[in-house]
Structure formats: structure tokens, C-alpha cells
Amino acid sequence: SYVLTQSPSVSVASGQTATITCGGNNIESKTVNWYQKRAGQAPVVVVHDDSDRPSGIPERFSGSNSGNTATLTITRVEAGDEADYFCQVYDRSSDHWVFGGGTKLSVL
Amino acid sequence: QVQLVESGGGAVQPGRSLRLSCAASGFTFNTYGMHWVRQAPGKGLDWVAFMSYDGKKISYTDSVKGRFTVSRDNSKGMLFLEMNSLRGEDTAVYYCARFRRPWLILDSIDSWGQGTLVTVSS
């Protein structure tokens, strides 16, 4: 079945830019969604359909998808952005919804 | 506003059964596809099952196929997950989650419940 690969952790200084990647075979042919998950809380979608941002999500969050890599970029990172971030796609061949393993964002 | 409230979790021995419920409110339930997604302790999000708004399309992750059954009662705004032959690896917080837009078979998730904990242990 389709596999999404994420780096386990990313550390960035407050005010800098965080880049979280999601690797998958020809992922650009799929629609990627990104979810933020804080401990003890329900997940929140921060980017859907590769690059669309839901209302209420700061413009600092953006997404892109090309080739074998989808990317979530968070500019001017704040302490409140510390969370786990998961990418997700639908794999038509297996009829499965697939999550990446998640990336823990730490703000220094 | 959209509310999803899961219930039915608890501690159960391996091989036993449990039925999870998700009560939906604040939206027209019978027009939205719904998922069950779980998160084991210290692990990532793991998709479990999907049911379309009309119940005609159902999908399961391989590890639960044949053991778990998803269903819904559109007249009551309820989503269910019947879990049989439970295993230790099924231990997780189980979330119900809703599609972002109605009437679709494929979409992103925009609403999640707070989850219910299932612990499978002898």
C-alpha cells in the first residue's frame, strides 16, 4: 500500500521558517492534506487540497506538492506552533486513506 | 457549530468486543462522509474506516478488515464502530471525523471529535 514518509522531528528558532516534508511515490498526483495535532487535543486541518488554507488558519501556514514531495511551510514560527504535523492522502489503488508518520515541530 | 462526541471506549481483554459511538450535531449528518481514525500511545494517526454519507461506500484499513464494522444511523446522527476480536495493537484513542464538504466520496477532514480511549489488555 501507499507509504508517506515524514522526518520524525524538526527544530526551528522562534521567528524562523519551518519546513516539514512528506515523501511519497509520485505524490504530486494525489491531493495532500496537513493536520496539526497537539497532545491531548483533536487534530486540526491546517492545509487541505495541497495548498488551501482553512478559514482561521494563519497565512503563515502554506503547502505545496510537487514530484515525490509535499511540503508544509510555517513562516515566523511561534511557540504555539509546537505540535505534531501529519500529512494525509487518499490512495485510490488500495482505497485507503493514508497518514504519514508525523513530524514533531519543536520551537527553540 | 459542528460537534462530534465519541463514547464507548474502555478497558477490555484481548479477543473481546467493544462498540464505539459518535454523536454528531450542528450539521446535516446524512450528507457527510465520516471516518474513524485512531492514535496509539506515542504513535501517529492511523486511519481505521470510512463510510460515505449514504452508507454505500465503506473502506477499512487492512489490519481491522473482518474484525471491525463501521455503520451509521442517519436518522439519529450517529456513527458507530463495532470492534471484535480486539488485540493489544488496537489500543488507541479513537476519533470520529467528518469530511469538509457534503455529498462527496473523497475529501479532506475538517472536524474531529475529542476521542475515546480503548485499552486492550489482559
PDB file of N, CA, C and O in Angstrom, chain A residues 1 33 35 37 40-45 48-49 52 54 84 86 88 90 92 94-102, chain B residues 35 37 39 44-47 50 57-62 65 95 99-101 105-110 112-114:
ATOM      1  N   SER A   1       0.844  -1.198   0.000  1.00  0.00           N
ATOM      2  CA  SER A   1       0.000   0.000   0.000  1.00  0.00           C
ATOM      3  C   SER A   1       0.884   1.255   0.000  1.00  0.00           C
ATOM      4  O   SER A   1       2.088   1.173   0.202  1.00  0.00           O
ATOM      5  N   ASN A  33      -3.333  16.634   2.361  1.00  0.00           N
ATOM      6  CA  ASN A  33      -3.871  17.438   3.465  1.00  0.00           C
ATOM      7  C   ASN A  33      -2.892  17.379   4.632  1.00  0.00           C
ATOM      8  O   ASN A  33      -2.190  16.378   4.816  1.00  0.00           O
ATOM      9  N   TYR A  35      -2.415  18.058   8.882  1.00  0.00           N
ATOM     10  CA  TYR A  35      -3.110  18.196  10.156  1.00  0.00           C
ATOM     11  C   TYR A  35      -2.105  18.497  11.260  1.00  0.00           C
ATOM     12  O   TYR A  35      -1.021  17.911  11.307  1.00  0.00           O
ATOM     13  N   LYS A  37      -1.501  18.346  15.312  1.00  0.00           N
ATOM     14  CA  LYS A  37      -2.013  17.569  16.442  1.00  0.00           C
ATOM     15  C   LYS A  37      -1.207  17.937  17.682  1.00  0.00           C
ATOM     16  O   LYS A  37      -0.015  17.628  17.785  1.00  0.00           O
ATOM     17  N   GLY A  40      -3.174  15.684  23.584  1.00  0.00           N
ATOM     18  CA  GLY A  40      -4.424  15.783  24.318  1.00  0.00           C
ATOM     19  C   GLY A  40      -5.536  16.523  23.608  1.00  0.00           C
ATOM     20  O   GLY A  40      -6.618  16.716  24.170  1.00  0.00           O
ATOM     21  N   GLN A  41      -5.255  16.939  22.382  1.00  0.00           N
ATOM     22  CA  GLN A  41      -6.266  17.671  21.617  1.00  0.00           C
ATOM     23  C   GLN A  41      -6.584  16.942  20.321  1.00  0.00           C
ATOM     24  O   GLN A  41      -5.806  16.113  19.847  1.00  0.00           O
ATOM     25  N   ALA A  42      -7.729  17.263  19.748  1.00  0.00           N
ATOM     26  CA  ALA A  42      -8.092  16.706  18.454  1.00  0.00           C
ATOM     27  C   ALA A  42      -7.245  17.341  17.355  1.00  0.00           C
ATOM     28  O   ALA A  42      -6.805  18.492  17.487  1.00  0.00           O
ATOM     29  N   PRO A  43      -7.008  16.618  16.282  1.00  0.00           N
ATOM     30  CA  PRO A  43      -6.264  17.203  15.160  1.00  0.00           C
ATOM     31  C   PRO A  43      -7.018  18.374  14.550  1.00  0.00           C
ATOM     32  O   PRO A  43      -8.234  18.476  14.673  1.00  0.00           O
ATOM     33  N   VAL A  44      -6.258  19.236  13.906  1.00  0.00           N
ATOM     34  CA  VAL A  44      -6.816  20.408  13.214  1.00  0.00           C
ATOM     35  C   VAL A  44      -6.208  20.444  11.814  1.00  0.00           C
ATOM     36  O   VAL A  44      -4.985  20.332  11.668  1.00  0.00           O
ATOM     37  N   VAL A  45      -7.046  20.619  10.802  1.00  0.00           N
ATOM     38  CA  VAL A  45      -6.507  20.731   9.448  1.00  0.00           C
ATOM     39  C   VAL A  45      -5.912  22.115   9.270  1.00  0.00           C
ATOM     40  O   VAL A  45      -6.560  23.125   9.565  1.00  0.00           O
ATOM     41  N   HIS A  48      -5.419  22.052   3.251  1.00  0.00           N
ATOM     42  CA  HIS A  48      -6.119  20.983   2.532  1.00  0.00           C
ATOM     43  C   HIS A  48      -5.944  21.184   1.030  1.00  0.00           C
ATOM     44  O   HIS A  48      -5.609  22.279   0.562  1.00  0.00           O
ATOM     45  N   ASP A  49      -6.134  20.108   0.312  1.00  0.00           N
ATOM     46  CA  ASP A  49      -6.019  20.151  -1.148  1.00  0.00           C
ATOM     47  C   ASP A  49      -4.689  20.761  -1.594  1.00  0.00           C
ATOM     48  O   ASP A  49      -4.666  21.688  -2.428  1.00  0.00           O
ATOM     49  N   ASP A  52      -4.462  24.831   0.053  1.00  0.00           N
ATOM     50  CA  ASP A  52      -5.542  25.704   0.521  1.00  0.00           C
ATOM     51  C   ASP A  52      -5.541  25.770   2.048  1.00  0.00           C
ATOM     52  O   ASP A  52      -5.369  24.763   2.729  1.00  0.00           O
ATOM     53  N   PRO A  54      -7.640  26.621   5.478  1.00  0.00           N
ATOM     54  CA  PRO A  54      -8.995  26.839   6.003  1.00  0.00           C
ATOM     55  C   PRO A  54      -9.092  28.203   6.681  1.00  0.00           C
ATOM     56  O   PRO A  54      -8.080  28.775   7.122  1.00  0.00           O
ATOM     57  N   ASP A  84       2.653  18.064  16.627  1.00  0.00           N
ATOM     58  CA  ASP A  84       2.951  17.068  15.605  1.00  0.00           C
ATOM     59  C   ASP A  84       2.159  17.420  14.354  1.00  0.00           C
ATOM     60  O   ASP A  84       0.987  17.818  14.444  1.00  0.00           O
ATOM     61  N   PHE A  86       0.938  16.005  10.550  1.00  0.00           N
ATOM     62  CA  PHE A  86       0.740  14.794   9.752  1.00  0.00           C
ATOM     63  C   PHE A  86       0.255  15.164   8.352  1.00  0.00           C
ATOM     64  O   PHE A  86      -0.687  15.949   8.209  1.00  0.00           O
ATOM     65  N   GLN A  88      -1.500  13.643   4.814  1.00  0.00           N
ATOM     66  CA  GLN A  88      -2.508  12.599   4.548  1.00  0.00           C
ATOM     67  C   GLN A  88      -2.923  12.664   3.092  1.00  0.00           C
ATOM     68  O   GLN A  88      -3.078  13.748   2.525  1.00  0.00           O
ATOM     69  N   TYR A  90      -5.334  10.202  -0.054  1.00  0.00           N
ATOM     70  CA  TYR A  90      -6.184   9.051  -0.382  1.00  0.00           C
ATOM     71  C   TYR A  90      -5.489   8.278  -1.491  1.00  0.00           C
ATOM     72  O   TYR A  90      -5.120   8.851  -2.517  1.00  0.00           O
ATOM     73  N   ARG A  92      -6.027   5.729  -4.217  1.00  0.00           N
ATOM     74  CA  ARG A  92      -7.130   5.133  -4.984  1.00  0.00           C
ATOM     75  C   ARG A  92      -6.912   3.638  -5.251  1.00  0.00           C
ATOM     76  O   ARG A  92      -7.847   2.854  -5.248  1.00  0.00           O
ATOM     77  N   SER A  94      -5.587   1.313  -3.426  1.00  0.00           N
ATOM     78  CA  SER A  94      -5.912   0.464  -2.282  1.00  0.00           C
ATOM     79  C   SER A  94      -7.222   0.869  -1.613  1.00  0.00           C
ATOM     80  O   SER A  94      -7.707   0.160  -0.732  1.00  0.00           O
ATOM     81  N   ASP A  95      -7.765   2.003  -2.048  1.00  0.00           N
ATOM     82  CA  ASP A  95      -8.983   2.556  -1.429  1.00  0.00           C
ATOM     83  C   ASP A  95      -8.744   2.806   0.066  1.00  0.00           C
ATOM     84  O   ASP A  95      -9.592   2.498   0.910  1.00  0.00           O
ATOM     85  N   HIS A  96      -7.566   3.289   0.377  1.00  0.00           N
ATOM     86  CA  HIS A  96      -7.200   3.588   1.757  1.00  0.00           C
ATOM     87  C   HIS A  96      -6.876   5.070   1.906  1.00  0.00           C
ATOM     88  O   HIS A  96      -6.298   5.684   1.011  1.00  0.00           O
ATOM     89  N   TRP A  97      -7.260   5.611   3.052  1.00  0.00           N
ATOM     90  CA  TRP A  97      -6.751   6.924   3.440  1.00  0.00           C
ATOM     91  C   TRP A  97      -5.455   6.668   4.208  1.00  0.00           C
ATOM     92  O   TRP A  97      -5.400   5.783   5.070  1.00  0.00           O
ATOM     93  N   VAL A  98      -4.415   7.426   3.904  1.00  0.00           N
ATOM     94  CA  VAL A  98      -3.080   7.157   4.448  1.00  0.00           C
ATOM     95  C   VAL A  98      -2.544   8.403   5.146  1.00  0.00           C
ATOM     96  O   VAL A  98      -2.621   9.508   4.592  1.00  0.00           O
ATOM     97  N   PHE A  99      -2.004   8.187   6.345  1.00  0.00           N
ATOM     98  CA  PHE A  99      -1.320   9.267   7.062  1.00  0.00           C
ATOM     99  C   PHE A  99       0.184   9.020   7.048  1.00  0.00           C
ATOM    100  O   PHE A  99       0.635   7.866   7.111  1.00  0.00           O
ATOM    101  N   GLY A 100       0.936  10.096   6.994  1.00  0.00           N
ATOM    102  CA  GLY A 100       2.358   9.989   7.220  1.00  0.00           C
ATOM    103  C   GLY A 100       2.616   9.727   8.693  1.00  0.00           C
ATOM    104  O   GLY A 100       1.715   9.844   9.527  1.00  0.00           O
ATOM    105  N   GLY A 101       3.846   9.389   9.017  1.00  0.00           N
ATOM    106  CA  GLY A 101       4.188   9.041  10.388  1.00  0.00           C
ATOM    107  C   GLY A 101       4.216  10.216  11.348  1.00  0.00           C
ATOM    108  O   GLY A 101       4.255  10.026  12.566  1.00  0.00           O
ATOM    109  N   GLY A 102       4.176  11.429  10.784  1.00  0.00           N
ATOM    110  CA  GLY A 102       4.145  12.610  11.634  1.00  0.00           C
ATOM    111  C   GLY A 102       5.508  13.218  11.866  1.00  0.00           C
ATOM    112  O   GLY A 102       6.528  12.504  11.915  1.00  0.00           O
TER     113      GLY A 102
ATOM    114  N   HIS B  35     -15.216   9.316   8.999  1.00  0.00           N
ATOM    115  CA  HIS B  35     -14.110   8.402   9.241  1.00  0.00           C
ATOM    116  C   HIS B  35     -14.020   8.033  10.719  1.00  0.00           C
ATOM    117  O   HIS B  35     -14.484   8.771  11.588  1.00  0.00           O
ATOM    118  N   VAL B  37     -10.578   7.357  12.936  1.00  0.00           N
ATOM    119  CA  VAL B  37      -9.117   7.453  12.911  1.00  0.00           C
ATOM    120  C   VAL B  37      -8.633   7.216  14.337  1.00  0.00           C
ATOM    121  O   VAL B  37      -9.269   7.671  15.291  1.00  0.00           O
ATOM    122  N   GLN B  39      -5.221   6.820  17.282  1.00  0.00           N
ATOM    123  CA  GLN B  39      -3.841   7.158  17.604  1.00  0.00           C
ATOM    124  C   GLN B  39      -3.417   6.348  18.820  1.00  0.00           C
ATOM    125  O   GLN B  39      -3.923   6.559  19.926  1.00  0.00           O
ATOM    126  N   GLY B  44       1.559   7.751  15.683  1.00  0.00           N
ATOM    127  CA  GLY B  44       0.917   8.715  14.806  1.00  0.00           C
ATOM    128  C   GLY B  44      -0.543   8.407  14.555  1.00  0.00           C
ATOM    129  O   GLY B  44      -1.104   7.464  15.111  1.00  0.00           O
ATOM    130  N   LEU B  45      -1.138   9.216  13.700  1.00  0.00           N
ATOM    131  CA  LEU B  45      -2.530   8.998  13.318  1.00  0.00           C
ATOM    132  C   LEU B  45      -2.626   7.802  12.381  1.00  0.00           C
ATOM    133  O   LEU B  45      -1.781   7.626  11.496  1.00  0.00           O
ATOM    134  N   ASP B  46      -3.664   7.013  12.571  1.00  0.00           N
ATOM    135  CA  ASP B  46      -3.835   5.778  11.822  1.00  0.00           C
ATOM    136  C   ASP B  46      -5.287   5.699  11.361  1.00  0.00           C
ATOM    137  O   ASP B  46      -6.194   5.558  12.191  1.00  0.00           O
ATOM    138  N   TRP B  47      -5.506   5.781  10.065  1.00  0.00           N
ATOM    139  CA  TRP B  47      -6.872   5.711   9.543  1.00  0.00           C
ATOM    140  C   TRP B  47      -7.435   4.309   9.743  1.00  0.00           C
ATOM    141  O   TRP B  47      -6.746   3.315   9.487  1.00  0.00           O
ATOM    142  N   PHE B  50     -13.892   4.204   6.861  1.00  0.00           N
ATOM    143  CA  PHE B  50     -14.653   5.287   6.239  1.00  0.00           C
ATOM    144  C   PHE B  50     -16.024   4.778   5.843  1.00  0.00           C
ATOM    145  O   PHE B  50     -16.181   3.631   5.402  1.00  0.00           O
ATOM    146  N   LYS B  57     -20.634   3.399   0.428  1.00  0.00           N
ATOM    147  CA  LYS B  57     -19.198   3.137   0.267  1.00  0.00           C
ATOM    148  C   LYS B  57     -18.569   2.980   1.637  1.00  0.00           C
ATOM    149  O   LYS B  57     -18.724   3.849   2.511  1.00  0.00           O
ATOM    150  N   ILE B  58     -17.916   1.851   1.836  1.00  0.00           N
ATOM    151  CA  ILE B  58     -17.253   1.555   3.108  1.00  0.00           C
ATOM    152  C   ILE B  58     -15.843   1.072   2.806  1.00  0.00           C
ATOM    153  O   ILE B  58     -15.625   0.285   1.882  1.00  0.00           O
ATOM    154  N   SER B  59     -14.882   1.539   3.578  1.00  0.00           N
ATOM    155  CA  SER B  59     -13.499   1.111   3.430  1.00  0.00           C
ATOM    156  C   SER B  59     -12.889   0.890   4.811  1.00  0.00           C
ATOM    157  O   SER B  59     -13.263   1.570   5.767  1.00  0.00           O
ATOM    158  N   TYR B  60     -11.961  -0.054   4.875  1.00  0.00           N
ATOM    159  CA  TYR B  60     -11.267  -0.353   6.124  1.00  0.00           C
ATOM    160  C   TYR B  60      -9.769  -0.457   5.888  1.00  0.00           C
ATOM    161  O   TYR B  60      -9.325  -0.919   4.826  1.00  0.00           O
ATOM    162  N   THR B  61      -9.003  -0.108   6.896  1.00  0.00           N
ATOM    163  CA  THR B  61      -7.597  -0.404   6.836  1.00  0.00           C
ATOM    164  C   THR B  61      -7.411  -1.914   6.967  1.00  0.00           C
ATOM    165  O   THR B  61      -8.260  -2.602   7.567  1.00  0.00           O
ATOM    166  N   ASP B  62      -6.339  -2.446   6.406  1.00  0.00           N
ATOM    167  CA  ASP B  62      -6.181  -3.893   6.323  1.00  0.00           C
ATOM    168  C   ASP B  62      -6.179  -4.579   7.690  1.00  0.00           C
ATOM    169  O   ASP B  62      -6.705  -5.688   7.846  1.00  0.00           O
ATOM    170  N   LYS B  65      -9.831  -5.183   8.898  1.00  0.00           N
ATOM    171  CA  LYS B  65     -10.812  -5.791   7.992  1.00  0.00           C
ATOM    172  C   LYS B  65     -11.209  -7.160   8.501  1.00  0.00           C
ATOM    173  O   LYS B  65     -10.367  -7.981   8.874  1.00  0.00           O
ATOM    174  N   TYR B  95     -10.907   8.471  17.187  1.00  0.00           N
ATOM    175  CA  TYR B  95     -11.585   9.706  16.819  1.00  0.00           C
ATOM    176  C   TYR B  95     -12.575   9.450  15.688  1.00  0.00           C
ATOM    177  O   TYR B  95     -12.257   8.719  14.741  1.00  0.00           O
ATOM    178  N   PHE B  99     -15.906  14.737   6.876  1.00  0.00           N
ATOM    179  CA  PHE B  99     -15.453  15.399   5.659  1.00  0.00           C
ATOM    180  C   PHE B  99     -15.699  16.897   5.749  1.00  0.00           C
ATOM    181  O   PHE B  99     -16.583  17.373   6.439  1.00  0.00           O
ATOM    182  N   ARG B 100     -14.898  17.643   4.962  1.00  0.00           N
ATOM    183  CA  ARG B 100     -15.031  19.093   4.933  1.00  0.00           C
ATOM    184  C   ARG B 100     -16.293  19.538   4.213  1.00  0.00           C
ATOM    185  O   ARG B 100     -16.938  20.519   4.618  1.00  0.00           O
ATOM    186  N   ARG B 101     -16.660  18.828   3.172  1.00  0.00           N
ATOM    187  CA  ARG B 101     -17.814  19.245   2.353  1.00  0.00           C
ATOM    188  C   ARG B 101     -18.820  18.114   2.222  1.00  0.00           C
ATOM    189  O   ARG B 101     -18.448  16.941   2.270  1.00  0.00           O
ATOM    190  N   ILE B 105     -17.482  11.760  -1.988  1.00  0.00           N
ATOM    191  CA  ILE B 105     -16.940  10.455  -1.644  1.00  0.00           C
ATOM    192  C   ILE B 105     -15.475  10.586  -1.245  1.00  0.00           C
ATOM    193  O   ILE B 105     -14.899   9.725  -0.612  1.00  0.00           O
ATOM    194  N   LEU B 106     -14.887  11.709  -1.631  1.00  0.00           N
ATOM    195  CA  LEU B 106     -13.476  11.950  -1.340  1.00  0.00           C
ATOM    196  C   LEU B 106     -13.292  13.410  -0.950  1.00  0.00           C
ATOM    197  O   LEU B 106     -13.747  14.295  -1.668  1.00  0.00           O
ATOM    198  N   ASP B 107     -12.634  13.634   0.192  1.00  0.00           N
ATOM    199  CA  ASP B 107     -12.450  15.000   0.661  1.00  0.00           C
ATOM    200  C   ASP B 107     -11.468  14.982   1.823  1.00  0.00           C
ATOM    201  O   ASP B 107     -11.118  13.926   2.346  1.00  0.00           O
ATOM    202  N   SER B 108     -11.064  16.170   2.254  1.00  0.00           N
ATOM    203  CA  SER B 108     -10.241  16.261   3.455  1.00  0.00           C
ATOM    204  C   SER B 108     -11.147  16.231   4.679  1.00  0.00           C
ATOM    205  O   SER B 108     -12.372  16.322   4.566  1.00  0.00           O
ATOM    206  N   ILE B 109     -10.534  16.091   5.838  1.00  0.00           N
ATOM    207  CA  ILE B 109     -11.273  16.085   7.102  1.00  0.00           C
ATOM    208  C   ILE B 109     -11.175  17.475   7.719  1.00  0.00           C
ATOM    209  O   ILE B 109     -10.091  18.052   7.776  1.00  0.00           O
ATOM    210  N   ASP B 110     -12.300  18.007   8.168  1.00  0.00           N
ATOM    211  CA  ASP B 110     -12.205  19.330   8.788  1.00  0.00           C
ATOM    212  C   ASP B 110     -12.725  19.380  10.210  1.00  0.00           C
ATOM    213  O   ASP B 110     -12.595  20.394  10.884  1.00  0.00           O
ATOM    214  N   TRP B 112     -13.147  17.028  13.932  1.00  0.00           N
ATOM    215  CA  TRP B 112     -12.790  15.832  14.690  1.00  0.00           C
ATOM    216  C   TRP B 112     -13.450  15.882  16.062  1.00  0.00           C
ATOM    217  O   TRP B 112     -13.642  16.957  16.628  1.00  0.00           O
ATOM    218  N   GLY B 113     -13.780  14.709  16.582  1.00  0.00           N
ATOM    219  CA  GLY B 113     -14.204  14.639  17.960  1.00  0.00           C
ATOM    220  C   GLY B 113     -12.997  14.706  18.886  1.00  0.00           C
ATOM    221  O   GLY B 113     -11.857  14.823  18.423  1.00  0.00           O
ATOM    222  N   GLN B 114     -13.263  14.616  20.172  1.00  0.00           N
ATOM    223  CA  GLN B 114     -12.171  14.648  21.154  1.00  0.00           C
ATOM    224  C   GLN B 114     -11.578  13.263  21.398  1.00  0.00           C
ATOM    225  O   GLN B 114     -10.539  13.137  22.036  1.00  0.00           O
TER     226      GLN B 114
END
